[in-house]
Amino acid sequence: MLDTSKIKLDFPILSRQMNGKGLVYLDNSATSQKPQTVITAITEYYMNHVANVHRGVHTLSDESTHLFENGKTKIAHFFGAKKQELIFVRNTTEAINGVAYGWGEHNLVAGDVILVTVMDHHSNIVVWQELAKRKSAQLIFVGVTDSGTLDLIDLEKKLEQFGEKVKLVALPHVSNALGTVVPVTKVVELVKRANSQTRILVDGAQSAPHIPITFTKIGIDFLAFSGHKMLGPMGIGGLLVREELLKTNEMQPWFFGGGMIAEVHESHTVFHDDINERFVAGTPDVASVVGLAAACEYLENLGMQAVLEHDISLVNYAVQELAKIENVILVGPNFESNSLLNSDIKNPERVGSVSFLYKGVHAHDVAQVLDSQGIAVRSGHHCTMPLHTSQHWIATTRASFQVYNSKEDVDALVLALKKVREVLL
Amino acid sequence: MYDMYHEDLLDEAKNPNNYGDLVGADVTTTQFNASCGDVITVAIKLSADKTKIEEVKWKGHGCIISQAAMSVLSEKIKGYDTSKLQELTKEQILEELGLPQISMGRVKCLLLGLSAVKKIL
Ligand SMILES: Cc1ncc(COP(=O)(O)O)c(C=O)c1O
């Protein structure tokens, strides 16, 4: 486990009192807190280095450009991607929209199929519903097994059934509602075996904070992530696009304007000949890039392998302790057996969060009572309404983890959950 | 932190007023809370001249706040002029529930029933 007593000190907000108790922040899947190094990097940029990038000759602009470019290099490196494969966006949602507008609009025709999963976040569903409408394409859902994992047999069946019509498979790396880890390598193998031309988009919103990723090695085409869930600032995220798709123009800019151009004439425009600069329309959010780079550095200093191991121990401990509470019904991988999870670090089954139902009590009421004990969790359907509907859950309560969480935080959760009974039942 | 889940509130949610079906309803409306899947359906019988609410029954599922709020609301609007429904406020429901305030995240729960009722207009 990581030394959380030390790590907690790096996050100023964690010293706050909440309703008379020390804050126990377990809503990290929604957004994570930010370490002082990230906050300082942003303030320092605004205090000393502000200038617009790329276009200025003066020293300050040069400094700003360096900070921006170095930040970009660091972030791309964190994801094991080439720098030119990284396009900055505001968040995962915008990244997925970017694929719809920059790729889907140019590569889909009527009758084509987009495969998503029942456990996808609304961001990875609604975007494709809308694209399917515009293109008269079909949006098909791959199911989830009774034990909360991706139904690979259903995936295979649908790949076979729709054959070459399947142009895109879009799926989460980690489910934000179940914590389920999707075996991406296996999925890539199945998809590419069915049709090597099918593109794969991985929604990395919930994996980027916990799992080491080497984009160039996993064989996917797009990866979307949000900086704010991985200790970085809100308002910055990334879309990684496999270089080949940029070189062949299969993926095209979807925002237009200054910065991304080479020549502008009254009759037409020639876009920037750099395959990445073409995607930078307008002034970028330099401070947030600098902040996200600091977040990547923070995680790298801890070591992503150690971060993952820490997370798996917390998830396992939470599963074990929550299963003991009367009235608590865990959902997600292995929830029937409530047995200890496979803690194989190479193939974790569950990462980031533990969700549960509380017999006889609505999730919002559970969360409200926990809040009165200083514990922040999320309740509702976590933007996964199709999943909740398919499982007939009205709403679930979710505790989700970050590097600063400890087993004591899980103990506090367990203690407070016992209080729910006292207060409400 | 005030003691939000006081005895009366819990009781209101556990034994809600006017819960059930209404035979011969004039209007039935349903309201969903998109963020958690809660739902309330309200059935109303109006006076002959359609200006007054004569009978109210409702059904649904949700958290303590949404259920208790609908329960007190269903009592309040019996015999009410339909023209006055629009004026019902969040503050009035809070008062009925004996709650001094509610967090932003729970406002939707509090107003789920009221939104359903206002839909009859
Ligand atoms: C799996 C998943 N995808 C997408 C998103 C959307 O992220 P953002 O709101 O940062 O765009 C989230 C955030 O909750 C998520 O958990």
XYZ file of C-alpha atoms and ligand atoms in Angstrom:
562
model
C 0.000 0.000 0.000
C 1.061 3.596 -0.555
C 1.924 5.718 2.455
C -1.388 7.556 2.592
C -0.618 9.476 5.779
C 2.083 11.260 3.806
C 0.099 11.496 0.585
C -2.918 13.059 2.308
C -0.723 16.007 3.308
C -0.135 16.771 -0.373
C -3.846 17.480 -0.865
C -4.856 20.699 0.928
C -8.601 20.006 0.711
C -8.289 16.779 2.685
C -7.570 18.718 5.855
C -11.038 20.275 5.714
C -13.642 19.422 8.309
C -16.981 18.294 6.962
C -20.036 18.474 9.206
C -17.844 18.412 12.250
C -15.800 15.420 11.105
C -12.603 15.052 9.101
C -13.446 14.782 5.401
C -13.389 11.252 4.005
C -13.554 11.765 0.270
C -14.803 8.663 -1.550
C -16.263 10.250 -4.671
C -13.158 9.986 -6.795
C -14.816 8.429 -9.829
C -16.770 11.663 -10.186
C -13.690 13.794 -9.737
C -10.460 13.541 -7.805
C -8.897 16.111 -5.501
C -5.757 17.981 -6.587
C -2.331 17.889 -4.980
C -0.530 21.092 -4.054
C 1.939 20.570 -6.931
C -0.903 20.818 -9.446
C -2.386 23.884 -7.779
C 1.034 25.516 -7.603
C 1.831 24.744 -11.236
C -1.353 26.503 -12.333
C -0.901 29.516 -10.032
C 2.738 29.810 -10.970
C 1.791 29.844 -14.651
C -0.757 32.594 -14.112
C 1.572 34.607 -11.903
C 4.684 34.451 -14.022
C 4.328 32.984 -17.489
C 1.100 34.018 -19.190
C 1.319 34.760 -22.883
C -0.376 33.291 -25.898
C 1.497 30.361 -27.335
C 3.153 29.793 -30.686
C 2.434 33.112 -32.289
C 4.596 35.444 -30.231
C 8.178 36.482 -30.734
C 8.693 37.883 -27.242
C 10.319 36.021 -24.371
C 7.172 35.507 -22.352
C 5.429 33.863 -25.292
C 8.449 31.656 -25.708
C 8.249 30.616 -22.046
C 4.574 29.910 -22.297
C 5.075 27.884 -25.461
C 7.790 25.846 -23.776
C 5.601 25.128 -20.777
C 2.777 24.084 -23.069
C 4.915 21.860 -25.265
C 6.753 20.271 -22.353
C 3.442 19.639 -20.649
C 2.100 17.984 -23.756
C 5.188 15.799 -24.058
C 4.865 14.716 -20.437
C 1.162 13.877 -20.731
C 1.623 11.903 -23.953
C 4.476 10.034 -22.319
C 2.304 9.217 -19.315
C -0.092 7.397 -21.644
C 2.653 5.741 -23.659
C 1.553 7.688 -26.704
C 3.442 9.700 -29.306
C 3.130 13.425 -28.771
C 1.422 13.926 -32.124
C -1.244 11.417 -31.105
C -2.477 13.633 -28.265
C -5.287 16.098 -28.932
C -6.343 18.277 -26.012
C -10.028 18.565 -25.257
C -11.969 19.583 -22.165
C -12.874 16.102 -20.944
C -13.779 12.542 -21.930
C -17.158 13.624 -23.233
C -15.603 16.123 -25.606
C -13.025 13.549 -26.711
C -15.770 11.087 -27.655
C -17.661 13.823 -29.476
C -14.414 14.565 -31.307
C -14.323 11.004 -32.634
C -17.943 11.285 -33.740
C -17.375 14.562 -35.583
C -13.773 14.103 -36.726
C -14.004 10.438 -37.670
C -17.614 9.211 -37.643
C -18.934 11.940 -39.932
C -16.389 10.989 -42.616
C -16.326 7.216 -42.274
C -19.832 6.025 -41.554
C -22.571 5.390 -44.083
C -26.188 4.353 -43.756
C -26.585 0.844 -42.371
C -23.197 0.793 -40.611
C -23.028 -0.474 -37.044
C -21.556 1.095 -33.921
C -21.163 -1.321 -31.008
C -21.232 -0.023 -27.445
C -21.915 -1.805 -24.155
C -24.783 -1.763 -21.686
C -22.352 -0.606 -18.989
C -21.211 2.463 -20.883
C -21.424 5.937 -19.397
C -24.028 8.171 -21.083
C -21.119 10.038 -22.697
C -20.263 6.943 -24.681
C -23.888 6.258 -25.617
C -25.643 9.519 -26.411
C -22.869 10.710 -28.746
C -23.288 7.540 -30.830
C -27.073 7.635 -30.720
C -26.898 11.095 -32.246
C -24.310 10.104 -34.854
C -26.375 7.033 -35.746
C -29.377 9.309 -36.267
C -27.440 11.649 -38.549
C -25.970 8.769 -40.529
C -28.879 6.322 -40.442
C -26.459 3.919 -38.805
C -27.359 1.378 -36.108
C -26.312 1.538 -32.495
C -26.084 -1.949 -31.003
C -25.480 -2.770 -27.340
C -23.249 -5.596 -26.133
C -24.565 -7.082 -22.901
C -23.206 -7.460 -19.415
C -23.086 -10.875 -17.699
C -24.925 -11.659 -14.485
C -21.692 -11.181 -12.612
C -21.180 -7.678 -13.913
C -18.507 -8.316 -16.523
C -18.586 -7.587 -20.230
C -20.346 -10.428 -22.057
C -17.572 -11.454 -24.447
C -19.729 -14.172 -25.989
C -22.340 -11.580 -26.862
C -19.604 -9.370 -28.294
C -18.364 -12.195 -30.506
C -21.888 -12.985 -31.593
C -22.588 -9.395 -32.584
C -19.260 -9.008 -34.363
C -20.125 -12.061 -36.412
C -23.737 -11.093 -36.964
C -22.964 -7.615 -38.302
C -19.622 -8.488 -39.922
C -18.077 -5.732 -41.985
C -20.853 -3.339 -41.115
C -19.275 -2.859 -37.684
C -17.219 0.298 -38.148
C -16.633 1.150 -34.522
C -16.545 -0.629 -31.177
C -16.696 1.913 -28.327
C -16.389 0.652 -24.791
C -15.156 1.589 -21.320
C -11.820 0.368 -19.975
C -13.271 0.466 -16.469
C -16.981 0.801 -15.700
C -17.666 3.809 -13.515
C -20.746 2.143 -12.046
C -19.422 -1.378 -11.410
C -15.677 -0.987 -11.285
C -15.485 -3.809 -13.817
C -12.277 -3.894 -15.808
C -12.926 -4.692 -19.453
C -10.232 -7.026 -20.838
C -9.204 -4.642 -23.604
C -6.515 -6.925 -25.040
C -9.036 -9.708 -25.452
C -11.594 -7.327 -26.975
C -9.034 -6.019 -29.457
C -8.207 -9.581 -30.437
C -11.877 -10.467 -31.028
C -12.644 -7.289 -32.919
C -9.575 -7.421 -35.142
C -10.153 -11.102 -35.855
C -13.676 -10.321 -37.026
C -12.586 -7.352 -39.113
C -9.184 -5.729 -39.022
C -10.693 -2.466 -40.307
C -13.067 -1.971 -37.390
C -11.966 0.931 -35.212
C -11.864 0.692 -31.432
C -12.479 3.530 -29.020
C -11.706 3.028 -25.353
C -13.290 5.346 -22.809
C -10.396 5.645 -20.396
C -12.068 8.055 -17.959
C -11.931 5.544 -15.098
C -8.777 3.644 -16.058
C -6.421 6.570 -16.603
C -6.329 7.352 -12.850
C -5.530 3.762 -11.809
C -4.080 1.581 -14.563
C -0.774 2.050 -16.395
C -1.575 2.459 -20.083
C 0.681 2.147 -23.107
C -1.467 3.508 -25.903
C 0.808 2.490 -28.757
C 0.872 -1.121 -27.582
C -2.780 -2.009 -26.954
C -3.891 -1.900 -30.553
C -6.780 0.499 -30.138
C -7.503 3.517 -32.313
C -8.850 6.070 -29.854
C -8.526 6.615 -26.128
C -10.487 9.297 -24.280
C -9.658 10.603 -20.792
C -10.406 13.431 -18.348
C -7.644 15.206 -16.450
C -9.879 15.986 -13.481
C -10.317 12.323 -12.548
C -6.559 11.779 -12.402
C -5.582 14.536 -9.962
C -5.472 17.188 -12.694
C -7.541 20.320 -13.176
C -11.107 20.410 -14.463
C -11.461 21.548 -18.052
C -8.637 19.556 -19.605
C -8.630 16.076 -21.038
C -7.322 14.246 -24.026
C -8.154 12.241 -27.064
C -5.393 9.916 -28.203
C -5.643 8.979 -31.850
C -3.475 6.308 -33.462
C -0.937 8.155 -35.629
C -1.852 6.227 -38.749
C -5.414 7.605 -38.682
C -4.052 11.129 -38.530
C -1.539 10.543 -41.326
C -4.105 9.073 -43.688
C -6.639 11.773 -42.852
C -9.113 9.147 -41.737
C -9.463 11.330 -38.638
C -9.984 14.984 -39.468
C -10.219 18.229 -37.522
C -13.671 18.970 -36.164
C -12.982 22.473 -34.910
C -11.833 25.130 -37.293
C -10.294 28.564 -36.978
C -6.969 30.119 -36.068
C -3.897 28.078 -35.221
C -4.831 24.948 -37.153
C -4.244 26.455 -40.580
C -1.384 26.875 -43.061
C -3.039 29.267 -45.520
C -6.373 31.022 -45.527
C -7.803 32.420 -48.743
C -11.201 33.901 -49.365
C -12.093 30.834 -51.383
C -10.534 28.102 -49.268
C -8.168 27.164 -46.458
C -5.199 24.836 -46.318
C -4.848 23.190 -42.932
C -1.633 22.984 -40.966
C 0.604 20.308 -42.427
C 1.505 19.014 -38.995
C -0.905 16.153 -38.312
C -1.394 17.280 -34.724
C -1.359 21.100 -35.021
C -4.340 20.697 -37.318
C -6.371 19.824 -34.270
C -5.426 22.848 -32.195
C -8.045 25.423 -33.138
C -7.850 28.621 -31.132
C -5.927 29.410 -27.952
C -5.337 26.298 -25.860
C -5.832 26.115 -22.087
C -2.142 26.340 -21.281
C -2.539 26.562 -17.505
C -4.604 23.381 -17.418
C -2.089 21.558 -19.605
C 0.639 22.614 -17.188
C -1.566 21.464 -14.288
C -2.324 18.101 -15.877
C 1.361 17.567 -16.605
C 2.019 18.147 -12.888
C -0.668 15.570 -12.051
C 0.968 13.016 -14.373
C 4.275 13.735 -12.722
C 2.742 13.238 -9.278
C 1.324 9.857 -10.316
C 4.569 8.851 -12.005
C 6.506 9.671 -8.868
C 4.268 7.294 -6.943
C 4.584 4.839 -9.817
C 1.485 3.712 -11.700
C 2.133 0.101 -10.792
C 2.098 1.037 -7.107
C -1.001 3.179 -7.686
C -2.797 0.209 -9.233
C -1.753 -2.146 -6.449
C -2.914 0.362 -3.857
C -6.259 0.676 -5.572
C -6.754 -3.070 -5.836
C -6.030 -3.552 -2.119
C -8.558 -0.848 -1.248
C -11.212 -2.282 -3.550
C -10.664 -5.785 -2.185
C -10.749 -4.566 1.385
C -13.948 -2.595 0.729
C -15.618 -5.589 -0.940
C -14.649 -7.787 1.987
C -15.824 -5.359 4.688
C -19.000 -4.133 2.977
C -20.121 -7.691 2.327
C -20.240 -8.205 6.087
C -22.806 -5.468 6.643
C -26.369 -6.618 6.952
C -28.592 -5.028 4.280
C -25.692 -4.130 1.999
C -25.773 -5.850 -1.373
C -22.673 -5.358 -3.467
C -22.951 -5.039 -7.216
C -20.277 -5.572 -9.827
C -17.776 -8.389 -10.412
C -18.129 -11.283 -7.991
C -21.016 -9.758 -6.159
C -22.907 -13.017 -5.845
C -20.173 -14.912 -4.101
C -18.948 -11.863 -2.186
C -15.704 -13.761 -2.307
C -12.339 -12.134 -2.432
C -11.419 -10.937 -5.856
C -8.649 -12.108 -8.016
C -5.878 -9.739 -7.017
C -3.716 -10.651 -9.955
C -2.125 -7.322 -10.659
C -1.838 -8.107 -14.352
C -5.504 -8.959 -14.696
C -7.466 -7.080 -12.066
C -11.206 -7.656 -12.299
C -12.313 -4.580 -10.513
C -10.742 -1.161 -10.150
C -11.557 2.210 -8.663
C -14.887 1.763 -6.995
C -17.361 -0.384 -5.117
C -21.092 0.139 -5.613
C -23.881 -1.293 -3.561
C -27.569 -1.355 -2.793
C -28.863 -0.931 0.726
C -31.936 -3.032 1.379
C -34.940 -0.848 2.119
C -33.107 2.463 1.842
C -32.760 4.648 -1.220
C -29.200 5.455 -2.319
C -29.717 9.223 -1.893
C -30.732 8.697 1.717
C -27.713 6.472 2.312
C -25.444 9.143 0.849
C -27.112 11.852 2.926
C -26.540 9.976 6.177
C -22.932 9.262 5.167
C -22.465 12.969 4.464
C -23.562 13.802 7.976
C -20.621 11.631 9.068
C -18.188 13.545 6.855
C -18.108 10.864 4.163
C -18.577 11.895 0.548
C -19.936 9.194 -1.768
C -22.119 9.320 -4.863
C -25.644 8.017 -5.241
C -27.898 7.651 -8.243
C -27.336 5.844 -11.493
C -23.926 7.411 -12.137
C -24.782 8.297 -15.736
C -25.341 4.632 -16.545
C -29.104 4.495 -16.842
C -29.173 1.642 -19.384
C -27.119 -0.503 -16.981
C -29.324 0.346 -14.012
C -32.467 -0.293 -16.044
C -31.164 -3.640 -17.316
C -30.354 -4.749 -13.765
C -33.587 -3.290 -12.325
C -31.648 -1.159 -9.886
C -33.270 2.157 -9.065
C -30.131 3.773 -7.777
C -26.869 2.615 -6.246
C -24.387 4.109 -3.785
C -20.764 4.205 -4.883
C -17.541 4.595 -2.918
C -14.578 5.285 -5.165
C -10.902 5.588 -4.404
C -7.745 7.524 -5.098
C -4.135 7.387 -3.998
C -4.867 9.280 -0.765
C -7.534 6.858 0.456
C -6.632 4.354 3.141
C -8.161 1.301 4.768
C -9.143 3.624 7.620
C -11.326 5.511 5.130
C -13.054 2.235 4.283
C -13.464 1.543 8.014
C -15.059 4.967 8.447
C -17.441 4.137 5.601
C -18.370 0.829 7.182
C -18.986 2.457 10.559
C -21.140 5.165 9.014
C -23.108 2.583 7.030
C -24.062 0.958 10.281
C -25.423 4.344 11.302
C -27.760 4.290 8.274
C -29.652 1.507 9.986
C -29.965 3.434 13.213
C -31.156 6.611 11.554
C -33.456 5.270 8.889
C -34.652 1.771 9.639
C -25.698 19.654 10.321
C -29.304 19.640 11.357
C -31.004 16.368 12.012
C -32.558 15.992 8.623
C -34.182 12.619 9.035
C -36.434 13.455 11.941
C -39.098 11.071 13.145
C -42.040 12.782 11.417
C -40.253 12.861 8.099
C -39.441 9.154 8.234
C -42.994 8.415 9.209
C -44.380 10.541 6.396
C -42.311 8.552 3.887
C -43.092 5.182 5.402
C -46.820 5.766 5.709
C -47.563 8.245 2.983
C -50.899 9.970 2.561
C -53.050 9.329 -0.481
C -50.897 6.540 -1.838
C -52.660 4.282 -4.305
C -54.901 4.205 -7.358
C -57.688 6.639 -8.152
C -60.606 5.229 -10.037
C -62.083 7.652 -12.530
C -59.222 10.151 -12.481
C -59.507 13.128 -14.823
C -55.777 13.605 -15.257
C -52.751 11.423 -14.631
C -49.195 12.710 -14.899
C -45.788 11.153 -14.355
C -42.471 12.729 -13.512
C -39.050 11.045 -13.593
C -35.894 12.146 -11.860
C -33.350 11.565 -14.604
C -30.414 11.469 -12.210
C -31.564 8.500 -10.143
C -34.522 6.902 -11.886
C -37.082 7.869 -9.244
C -40.625 8.297 -10.488
C -43.931 9.644 -9.231
C -47.321 9.287 -10.899
C -50.147 11.528 -9.745
C -53.838 10.940 -10.485
C -56.287 13.766 -9.924
C -60.056 14.121 -9.974
C -61.313 17.652 -10.693
C -64.539 19.450 -9.789
C -67.250 19.601 -12.450
C -66.129 23.063 -13.559
C -62.486 21.860 -13.565
C -61.303 24.674 -11.299
C -60.707 22.670 -8.122
C -58.808 19.533 -7.199
C -61.202 17.131 -5.526
C -59.267 13.911 -5.130
C -55.546 13.077 -5.305
C -53.837 9.726 -5.318
C -50.263 8.998 -6.212
C -47.806 6.167 -6.643
C -44.114 5.883 -7.188
C -40.786 4.973 -5.752
C -37.867 7.008 -4.583
C -35.936 8.350 -1.650
C -37.369 9.477 1.661
C -37.389 13.110 0.590
C -39.309 12.583 -2.646
C -41.847 10.278 -1.010
C -42.432 12.425 2.066
C -42.673 15.576 -0.051
C -45.301 14.020 -2.296
C -47.195 12.810 0.725
C -47.512 16.290 2.287
C -48.162 17.837 -1.091
C -51.029 15.460 -1.807
C -52.691 16.566 1.425
C -52.103 20.217 0.729
C -53.599 20.313 -2.743
C -56.891 18.631 -1.921
C -59.613 21.207 -2.554
C -57.022 23.533 -4.096
C -57.806 25.932 -6.941
C -55.923 24.609 -9.955
C -55.079 28.209 -10.840
C -53.077 28.460 -7.607
C -50.916 25.368 -8.201
C -48.352 27.393 -10.107
C -47.653 29.424 -6.964
C -46.608 26.453 -4.850
C -42.957 26.782 -3.914
C -40.037 24.740 -2.689
C -40.101 26.714 0.571
C -43.698 25.712 1.262
C -42.865 22.033 0.874
C -39.789 22.370 3.069
C -41.959 23.975 5.720
C -44.545 21.219 5.491
C -41.748 18.700 6.004
C -40.260 20.602 8.911
C -36.959 21.085 7.117
C -35.120 24.410 7.384
C -33.172 23.839 4.163
C -32.069 21.264 1.639
C -28.841 20.793 -0.307
C -28.705 21.537 -4.036
C -28.347 17.844 -4.753
C -31.678 17.030 -3.121
C -33.839 19.817 -4.598
C -34.880 17.544 -7.453
C -35.992 14.898 -4.960
C -37.996 17.479 -3.042
C -39.718 18.822 -6.151
C -40.346 15.553 -8.013
C -43.975 15.335 -6.891
C -44.615 19.039 -7.363
C -43.350 18.838 -10.947
C -45.744 15.973 -11.588
C -48.643 17.933 -10.094
C -47.844 21.087 -12.062
C -47.932 19.055 -15.258
C -51.728 18.803 -15.006
C -51.976 22.485 -15.888
C -16.621 5.886 -17.775
C -16.834 7.363 -17.937
N -16.914 7.892 -19.158
C -17.083 9.205 -19.352
C -17.197 10.077 -18.302
C -17.397 11.515 -18.575
O -16.326 12.261 -18.125
P -16.357 13.833 -18.215
O -17.552 14.271 -17.439
O -15.088 14.279 -17.601
O -16.475 14.188 -19.650
C -17.123 9.583 -17.010
C -17.292 10.480 -15.858
O -17.986 10.224 -14.901
C -16.938 8.188 -16.822
O -16.880 7.671 -15.592
